[in-house]
Amino acid sequence: MRMYDLILKKRNGEELSREEIDYFIENYTKGTIPDYQASAFIMAVFFQGMNRRETADLTVAMVKSGDVLDLSKIEGIKVDKHSTGGVGDTTTLVLAPMVASLGIPVAKMSGRGLGHTGGTIDKLESFKGFSVDMPEEKFIDNVNKIKMALVSQTGELAPADKKLYSLRDVTATVDNVSLIASSVMSKKIAAGADAIVLDVKVGDGAFMKTSEAALELANEMVGIGKSVGRNTVAVISDMDQPLGFAIGNALEVEEAINTLKGTGPKDLLELCLVLGSNMVVLAEKAKTLEEARAMLAEVIESGKALNKLKEFVAAQGGDASCIDDSGKLPKAKYVIPVVVDKDGYVRKINAQRIGLIAMELGAGRATKESVIDLSVGIVLNKKRGDEVKKGDIIAYVHSSSEEKGKKASEDILNNYVIESKYENNIPLIYNIVR
Ligand code: URA
Ligand code: CA
């Protein structure tokens, strides 16, 4: 087999066999297929697409490129959750303690942020001393003891995805249904969960810009899950504006803590209740979504979920006293208000641009080597549908430099669309695919 022929075949819109897909993944992982051929190949996939069978074969080939975690030593049904990536998306920090406090094991593999989207591990490092480095035995032991542990995606899990994802990131080939579906599902399958809840984001700040594309991606991933015997549910949710108010690592940690205390943003809590109730039902701890939702509401009300976060942070070496005293979290030197210059309603907040502005402030990585500043970011004060009057503060910039902060403040203002009338027709939850 020659890589040249595979590129030509896909370029001409033909279907690839399982052997051909295996050949590509195996040899690209090994390094015997160079990046330039892989780039041409994935660009051909981007334009010509892959059918369901090819996508499923690509997923399985990527799972086989590395280890598959054995979580059988963890008691109970393990349910994992994955988001396709958004701006200010703090769900894991809220959702994982909620679910774990019901006795459901959460053995989570998370990533760091790249580009305009954030990553859970970076956020957690806002707790001084917090570490995701631990041997597999300790990880399993922690899940058995406190029902919750979190590690980073190691090089041994779906290494083909790790390599391909970096290549896609720099070759404008991220936003393709087959490539995203195989990337997400190969990682989740390798991470060993019994059941998977996916949060498929749609809108300006997501890879999928339309609800049709998001639905296609959701169907594709649920289908792949089914074909490998992992019960999978996909929730399609809004990412046309950032989730909650905070964007930036320590700021999002504070937002997550507030949500667990019952004083957080409504959209973040609602999304966690929807994703969470699906996790609870898949874990067979409740028969219906309504029952599951009531259980989750109770662990917030009673403070059990907040206590679970404390237990979890302490178990991984972090300073959990920040949870009661948020003044101890990293704080930026400057807090600069963004003041609106006209009356009207917020019609739109360009989520992707807001994510990039936060990244430029230092909250995210422009390249894989960038060092992030945990304290900086943006806190929105007005969201879609809110009425504003000239002179109102619509957001705050948290910055380590006054100059950068002022520039960010101007950029944010330019990315709020204010109009005289507004009717909200964008739902938080579009659809749920089972
Ligand atoms: N998240 C992933 O893990 N992979 C993608 O391709 C896109 C989002
Ligand atoms: Ca947020």
Coordinates of C-alpha atoms and ligand atoms in Angstrom, one line a residue:
M1 CA 0.0 0.0 0.0
R2 CA 1.2 3.5 -0.7
M3 CA 0.0 6.7 1.0
Y4 CA 0.0 8.5 -2.3
D5 CA -2.8 6.2 -3.6
L6 CA -4.9 6.7 -0.5
I7 CA -4.6 10.5 -0.9
L8 CA -5.6 10.3 -4.6
K9 CA -8.5 8.0 -3.8
K10 CA -10.0 10.2 -1.2
R11 CA -9.2 13.3 -3.3
N12 CA -11.4 11.8 -6.0
G13 CA -14.2 11.2 -3.6
E14 CA -13.9 7.4 -3.3
E15 CA -14.6 5.3 -0.3
L16 CA -11.6 3.9 1.7
S17 CA -11.5 0.3 3.0
R18 CA -10.8 -0.5 6.6
E19 CA -7.4 -1.8 5.7
E20 CA -6.5 1.5 4.0
I21 CA -7.6 3.5 7.1
D22 CA -5.7 1.2 9.4
Y23 CA -2.6 1.6 7.2
F24 CA -2.8 5.4 7.4
I25 CA -3.3 5.5 11.2
E26 CA -0.8 2.8 12.0
N27 CA 2.0 4.4 9.9
Y28 CA 1.2 8.0 10.8
T29 CA 1.4 7.1 14.5
K30 CA 4.7 5.4 13.9
G31 CA 6.1 8.3 12.0
T32 CA 6.6 6.5 8.7
I33 CA 4.0 8.7 7.0
P34 CA 5.2 12.3 7.0
D35 CA 3.1 15.3 8.1
Y36 CA 2.8 16.7 4.6
Q37 CA 1.1 13.5 3.3
A38 CA -1.1 13.3 6.3
S39 CA -2.0 17.0 5.8
A40 CA -3.0 16.4 2.2
F41 CA -5.0 13.4 3.2
I42 CA -7.0 15.1 6.0
M43 CA -7.7 18.0 3.7
A44 CA -9.1 15.5 1.1
V45 CA -11.2 14.0 3.9
F46 CA -12.3 17.5 4.8
F47 CA -13.6 18.2 1.3
Q48 CA -14.8 14.8 0.3
G49 CA -16.0 13.5 3.7
M50 CA -16.2 10.0 5.1
N51 CA -19.3 7.8 5.3
R52 CA -20.4 6.3 8.6
R53 CA -18.5 3.1 8.1
E54 CA -15.2 4.9 7.3
T55 CA -15.7 7.2 10.3
A56 CA -16.3 4.2 12.6
D57 CA -13.2 2.4 11.2
L58 CA -11.1 5.6 11.6
T59 CA -12.3 5.8 15.3
V60 CA -11.4 2.1 16.0
A61 CA -8.0 2.5 14.3
M62 CA -7.2 5.5 16.5
V63 CA -8.3 3.6 19.6
K64 CA -5.9 0.8 18.6
S65 CA -3.1 3.2 18.1
G66 CA -2.4 3.2 21.9
D67 CA -3.5 1.8 25.3
V68 CA -7.1 1.2 26.4
L69 CA -7.6 2.0 30.1
D70 CA -8.9 -0.9 32.2
L71 CA -11.3 0.6 34.7
S72 CA -12.7 -2.7 35.8
K73 CA -11.2 -2.2 39.3
I74 CA -13.6 0.7 39.8
E75 CA -16.9 -0.4 41.1
G76 CA -20.1 0.7 39.4
I77 CA -21.0 2.0 36.0
K78 CA -18.4 4.6 34.9
V79 CA -19.9 7.5 32.9
D80 CA -17.7 10.0 31.2
K81 CA -18.6 13.4 29.8
H82 CA -17.0 15.3 27.0
S83 CA -17.6 18.7 25.4
T84 CA -16.7 19.4 21.8
G85 CA -15.2 22.7 23.1
G86 CA -16.5 26.1 24.0
V87 CA -15.8 29.5 25.5
G88 CA -16.2 29.9 29.3
D89 CA -17.4 26.3 29.4
T90 CA -17.0 25.4 33.1
T91 CA -19.3 22.4 33.2
T92 CA -16.9 19.7 34.2
L93 CA -15.9 21.6 37.4
V94 CA -19.6 21.7 38.5
L95 CA -20.9 18.6 37.0
A96 CA -18.3 16.1 38.1
P97 CA -18.7 16.8 41.9
M98 CA -22.5 16.8 41.5
V99 CA -22.5 13.4 39.9
A100 CA -19.8 12.0 42.2
S101 CA -21.6 13.1 45.3
L102 CA -24.4 10.7 44.3
G103 CA -21.9 7.8 44.5
I104 CA -21.4 7.6 40.7
P105 CA -17.7 7.0 39.8
V106 CA -16.3 9.8 37.8
A107 CA -12.9 8.8 36.3
K108 CA -12.1 11.7 34.1
M109 CA -9.5 12.3 31.5
S110 CA -9.3 16.0 30.6
G111 CA -7.3 18.2 28.4
R112 CA -5.6 21.6 28.5
G113 CA -6.9 24.6 26.5
L114 CA -5.8 25.3 22.9
G115 CA -6.8 28.2 20.8
H116 CA -9.9 30.1 21.8
T117 CA -11.3 27.2 24.0
G118 CA -10.2 26.5 27.6
G119 CA -9.2 23.3 29.3
T120 CA -10.3 21.8 32.6
I121 CA -6.8 21.0 33.8
D122 CA -5.5 24.5 33.4
K123 CA -8.5 25.8 35.4
L124 CA -7.9 23.3 38.2
E125 CA -4.3 24.5 38.6
S126 CA -5.8 27.7 40.0
F127 CA -5.9 25.6 43.3
K128 CA -2.3 26.0 44.6
G129 CA -0.6 22.6 44.6
F130 CA -3.2 20.8 42.5
S131 CA -1.7 18.0 40.4
V132 CA -3.0 15.6 37.7
D133 CA 0.2 13.5 37.8
M134 CA -0.5 10.3 39.6
P135 CA 0.1 6.6 38.9
E136 CA -2.9 4.6 37.5
E137 CA -3.3 2.8 40.9
K138 CA -3.8 6.0 42.8
F139 CA -6.2 7.3 40.2
I140 CA -8.3 4.1 40.5
D141 CA -8.0 4.2 44.3
N142 CA -9.2 7.8 44.5
V143 CA -12.2 7.0 42.3
N144 CA -13.1 4.1 44.6
K145 CA -12.7 6.1 47.7
I146 CA -14.1 9.5 46.9
K147 CA -15.8 8.7 43.5
M148 CA -13.9 11.3 41.6
A149 CA -10.4 11.7 40.1
L150 CA -9.0 13.6 37.1
V151 CA -5.9 13.0 35.1
S152 CA -4.6 14.4 31.8
Q153 CA -4.7 12.6 28.5
T154 CA -1.5 10.7 28.6
G155 CA 0.6 10.0 25.5
E156 CA -0.4 6.4 25.5
L157 CA -4.2 7.0 25.0
A158 CA -5.2 7.4 21.4
P159 CA -1.7 8.8 20.4
A160 CA -3.0 9.0 16.8
D161 CA -5.6 11.5 17.8
K162 CA -3.0 13.6 19.7
K163 CA -0.8 13.8 16.6
L164 CA -3.6 14.3 14.2
Y165 CA -5.3 16.9 16.3
S166 CA -2.2 19.1 16.5
L167 CA -1.9 18.8 12.7
R168 CA -5.5 19.7 12.1
D169 CA -5.2 22.7 14.4
V170 CA -2.6 24.2 12.1
T171 CA -4.0 23.1 8.7
A172 CA -7.6 24.4 9.0
T173 CA -9.1 21.0 9.2
V174 CA -10.6 20.8 12.7
D175 CA -14.3 21.5 11.8
N176 CA -15.2 18.3 9.9
V177 CA -17.8 15.9 11.3
S178 CA -15.9 12.7 10.7
L179 CA -12.6 14.1 12.0
I180 CA -14.2 15.5 15.2
A181 CA -16.4 12.4 15.8
S182 CA -13.4 10.0 15.5
S183 CA -11.2 12.3 17.6
V184 CA -13.6 12.6 20.5
M185 CA -14.9 9.0 20.4
S186 CA -11.4 7.4 20.1
K187 CA -10.3 9.3 23.3
K188 CA -13.5 8.4 25.2
I189 CA -13.4 4.7 24.2
A190 CA -9.6 4.5 25.1
A191 CA -10.3 6.2 28.5
G192 CA -12.4 3.1 29.4
A193 CA -15.8 4.5 30.4
D194 CA -18.9 2.3 30.2
A195 CA -21.2 5.1 29.0
I196 CA -20.6 8.5 27.6
V197 CA -22.5 11.8 27.7
L198 CA -21.4 14.3 25.0
D199 CA -22.0 18.0 25.0
V200 CA -22.1 19.0 21.4
K201 CA -21.7 22.8 21.1
V202 CA -23.3 24.8 18.4
G203 CA -22.9 28.4 17.4
D204 CA -20.3 31.1 16.8
G205 CA -18.0 29.9 19.6
A206 CA -18.2 26.2 18.6
F207 CA -16.6 24.2 15.8
M208 CA -20.1 23.4 14.5
K209 CA -21.7 26.7 13.5
T210 CA -25.2 25.4 12.5
S211 CA -27.7 23.2 14.3
E212 CA -27.8 20.9 11.2
A213 CA -24.0 20.3 11.4
A214 CA -24.2 19.8 15.2
L215 CA -27.0 17.3 14.8
E216 CA -25.0 15.4 12.1
L217 CA -22.0 15.3 14.5
A218 CA -24.2 14.2 17.4
N219 CA -25.7 11.4 15.3
E220 CA -22.3 10.3 14.1
M221 CA -20.9 10.0 17.6
V222 CA -23.9 8.3 19.2
G223 CA -23.7 5.8 16.3
I224 CA -20.0 5.1 16.9
G225 CA -20.7 4.6 20.6
K226 CA -23.4 2.1 19.9
S227 CA -21.2 0.2 17.4
V228 CA -18.6 -0.4 20.1
G229 CA -21.1 -1.1 22.9
R230 CA -20.8 2.1 24.8
N231 CA -24.1 3.7 25.6
T232 CA -23.8 7.3 24.3
V233 CA -26.1 10.3 24.7
A234 CA -25.4 13.6 22.9
V235 CA -26.8 16.9 24.2
I236 CA -26.7 19.7 21.6
S237 CA -26.2 23.0 23.5
D238 CA -25.8 26.7 22.7
M239 CA -22.3 28.2 22.2
D240 CA -23.4 31.3 20.3
Q241 CA -22.4 33.2 23.5
P242 CA -20.0 32.2 26.2
L243 CA -21.5 29.9 28.9
G244 CA -22.1 31.6 32.3
F245 CA -20.3 34.9 32.9
A246 CA -16.6 34.1 33.5
I247 CA -14.0 33.3 30.8
G248 CA -10.5 32.6 32.2
N249 CA -9.1 30.0 34.5
A250 CA -9.4 31.2 38.1
L251 CA -12.4 33.3 37.2
E252 CA -14.2 30.1 35.9
V253 CA -13.2 28.2 39.1
E254 CA -14.8 30.9 41.1
E255 CA -17.9 30.7 38.9
A256 CA -18.0 26.9 39.3
I257 CA -17.8 27.2 43.1
N258 CA -20.6 29.8 43.1
T259 CA -22.7 27.5 41.0
L260 CA -22.2 24.6 43.5
K261 CA -23.2 27.1 46.2
G262 CA -26.4 27.8 44.3
T263 CA -25.4 31.4 43.4
G264 CA -24.0 30.8 39.9
P265 CA -25.2 31.7 36.4
K266 CA -28.6 30.0 35.4
D267 CA -27.4 28.8 32.0
L268 CA -24.4 27.0 33.5
L269 CA -26.5 25.3 36.2
E270 CA -29.2 24.3 33.7
L271 CA -26.7 22.7 31.3
C272 CA -25.2 20.8 34.2
L273 CA -28.6 19.6 35.3
V274 CA -29.4 18.3 31.8
L275 CA -26.0 16.7 31.2
G276 CA -25.9 15.4 34.8
S277 CA -29.4 13.8 34.7
N278 CA -28.4 11.9 31.6
M279 CA -25.3 10.7 33.3
V280 CA -27.2 9.6 36.4
V281 CA -29.7 7.6 34.3
L282 CA -26.9 6.0 32.2
A283 CA -25.2 5.0 35.5
E284 CA -28.6 3.4 36.5
K285 CA -28.9 5.5 39.7
A286 CA -32.3 6.8 38.6
K287 CA -35.0 5.5 36.4
T288 CA -36.1 8.8 34.8
L289 CA -34.5 12.1 34.0
E290 CA -36.9 13.9 36.3
E291 CA -35.9 11.7 39.2
A292 CA -32.2 12.2 38.4
R293 CA -32.7 16.0 38.1
A294 CA -34.2 16.1 41.6
M295 CA -31.3 14.2 43.0
L296 CA -28.8 16.6 41.5
A297 CA -30.8 19.6 42.7
E298 CA -30.6 18.1 46.2
V299 CA -26.8 17.7 46.2
I300 CA -26.5 21.4 45.5
E301 CA -29.1 22.4 48.0
S302 CA -27.5 20.3 50.8
G303 CA -23.9 21.4 50.0
K304 CA -22.9 17.8 49.2
A305 CA -21.6 18.6 45.8
L306 CA -19.6 21.5 47.1
N307 CA -18.0 19.2 49.8
K308 CA -17.2 16.7 47.0
L309 CA -15.3 19.4 45.2
K310 CA -13.3 20.1 48.4
E311 CA -12.5 16.5 48.9
F312 CA -11.5 16.0 45.3
V313 CA -9.2 19.1 45.2
A314 CA -7.5 18.1 48.5
A315 CA -7.1 14.5 47.3
Q316 CA -5.0 15.8 44.3
G317 CA -2.8 18.1 46.4
G318 CA -4.7 21.3 45.9
D319 CA -5.4 24.0 48.4
A320 CA -9.2 23.5 49.0
S321 CA -9.4 26.4 51.4
C322 CA -9.9 28.7 48.3
I323 CA -13.4 27.1 48.0
D324 CA -14.6 28.9 51.2
D325 CA -12.3 31.9 50.7
S326 CA -12.2 32.8 47.0
G327 CA -10.0 35.7 47.8
K328 CA -7.2 33.1 47.9
L329 CA -7.5 32.3 44.2
P330 CA -5.1 34.0 41.7
K331 CA -6.2 37.6 41.2
A332 CA -5.3 39.9 38.3
K333 CA -3.7 43.3 39.0
Y334 CA -6.2 45.3 37.0
V335 CA -9.9 45.1 36.7
I336 CA -11.2 47.3 33.9
P337 CA -14.8 47.9 33.2
V338 CA -16.2 47.8 29.6
V339 CA -18.7 50.6 29.3
V340 CA -21.5 50.5 26.6
D341 CA -21.9 53.6 24.5
K342 CA -25.6 53.3 23.5
D343 CA -29.1 52.1 24.6
G344 CA -30.6 48.9 23.4
Y345 CA -30.6 45.1 23.9
V346 CA -27.7 42.7 23.6
R347 CA -28.5 40.9 20.4
K348 CA -25.3 38.9 20.1
I349 CA -21.9 38.4 21.8
N350 CA -19.3 37.0 19.4
A351 CA -18.2 34.0 21.4
Q352 CA -15.2 33.0 19.4
R353 CA -13.8 36.5 19.4
I354 CA -14.4 36.8 23.2
G355 CA -12.5 33.5 23.6
L356 CA -9.6 34.9 21.5
I357 CA -9.5 38.1 23.5
A358 CA -9.3 36.1 26.7
M359 CA -6.5 34.1 25.2
E360 CA -4.6 37.3 24.2
L361 CA -4.9 38.5 27.8
G362 CA -3.0 35.3 28.7
A363 CA -5.9 33.0 29.8
G364 CA -5.2 30.6 26.9
R365 CA -2.4 29.2 24.7
A366 CA -1.6 30.7 21.4
T367 CA 0.8 27.8 20.8
K368 CA 1.3 24.6 22.7
E369 CA 4.4 26.1 24.5
S370 CA 2.7 29.3 25.8
V371 CA 2.5 29.7 29.6
I372 CA -0.9 30.8 30.8
D373 CA -1.8 33.4 33.4
L374 CA -4.4 31.8 35.7
S375 CA -5.7 35.1 37.0
V376 CA -6.7 36.9 33.8
G377 CA -9.9 36.8 31.7
I378 CA -13.2 38.4 31.2
V379 CA -16.4 38.5 33.3
L380 CA -19.5 39.4 31.4
N381 CA -22.1 41.5 33.1
K382 CA -24.7 41.5 30.3
K383 CA -25.7 38.6 28.1
R384 CA -27.9 38.1 25.1
G385 CA -31.4 39.6 25.5
D386 CA -30.3 41.9 28.4
E387 CA -31.4 45.5 28.2
V388 CA -28.5 48.1 28.4
K389 CA -28.4 51.8 28.8
K390 CA -25.6 54.1 27.7
G391 CA -22.9 54.1 30.5
D392 CA -23.7 50.6 31.8
I393 CA -20.9 48.2 32.4
I394 CA -21.3 45.2 30.1
A395 CA -18.2 43.3 31.2
Y396 CA -15.0 43.5 33.2
V397 CA -11.5 42.7 32.0
H398 CA -9.1 41.1 34.4
S399 CA -5.6 41.9 33.2
S400 CA -2.0 41.8 34.4
S401 CA -1.2 45.0 32.3
E402 CA -3.3 48.1 32.0
E403 CA -2.4 48.5 28.4
K404 CA -3.5 45.0 27.4
G405 CA -6.6 45.4 29.5
K406 CA -7.7 48.6 27.8
K407 CA -7.1 47.1 24.4
A408 CA -9.2 44.0 25.4
S409 CA -11.9 46.3 26.7
E410 CA -12.2 48.0 23.3
D411 CA -12.2 44.7 21.6
I412 CA -15.0 43.4 23.8
L413 CA -17.2 46.4 23.1
N414 CA -16.7 45.8 19.4
N415 CA -17.9 42.2 19.8
Y416 CA -21.2 43.0 21.5
V417 CA -24.0 43.6 19.0
I418 CA -26.5 46.0 20.5
E419 CA -29.8 46.7 18.8
S420 CA -33.0 48.5 19.6
K421 CA -35.2 45.4 19.7
Y422 CA -34.5 41.8 20.5
E423 CA -36.4 38.5 20.6
N424 CA -34.5 35.6 21.9
N425 CA -35.0 32.6 19.7
I426 CA -31.8 30.7 20.6
P427 CA -32.4 27.9 23.1
L428 CA -29.8 26.7 25.6
I429 CA -30.5 23.1 24.7
Y430 CA -31.3 22.3 21.0
N431 CA -31.7 18.6 21.0
I432 CA -30.8 15.4 22.7
V433 CA -29.7 12.4 20.6
R434 CA -29.8 8.9 22.1
Ligands
URA1 N1 -12.5 18.1 20.6 C1 -11.8 17.0 20.3 O1 -11.4 16.2 21.2 N2 -11.5 16.7 19.1 C2 -11.9 17.5 18.1 O2 -11.6 17.2 16.9 C3 -12.7 18.6 18.4 C4 -13.0 18.9 19.7
CA2 CA -18.1 30.5 32.2

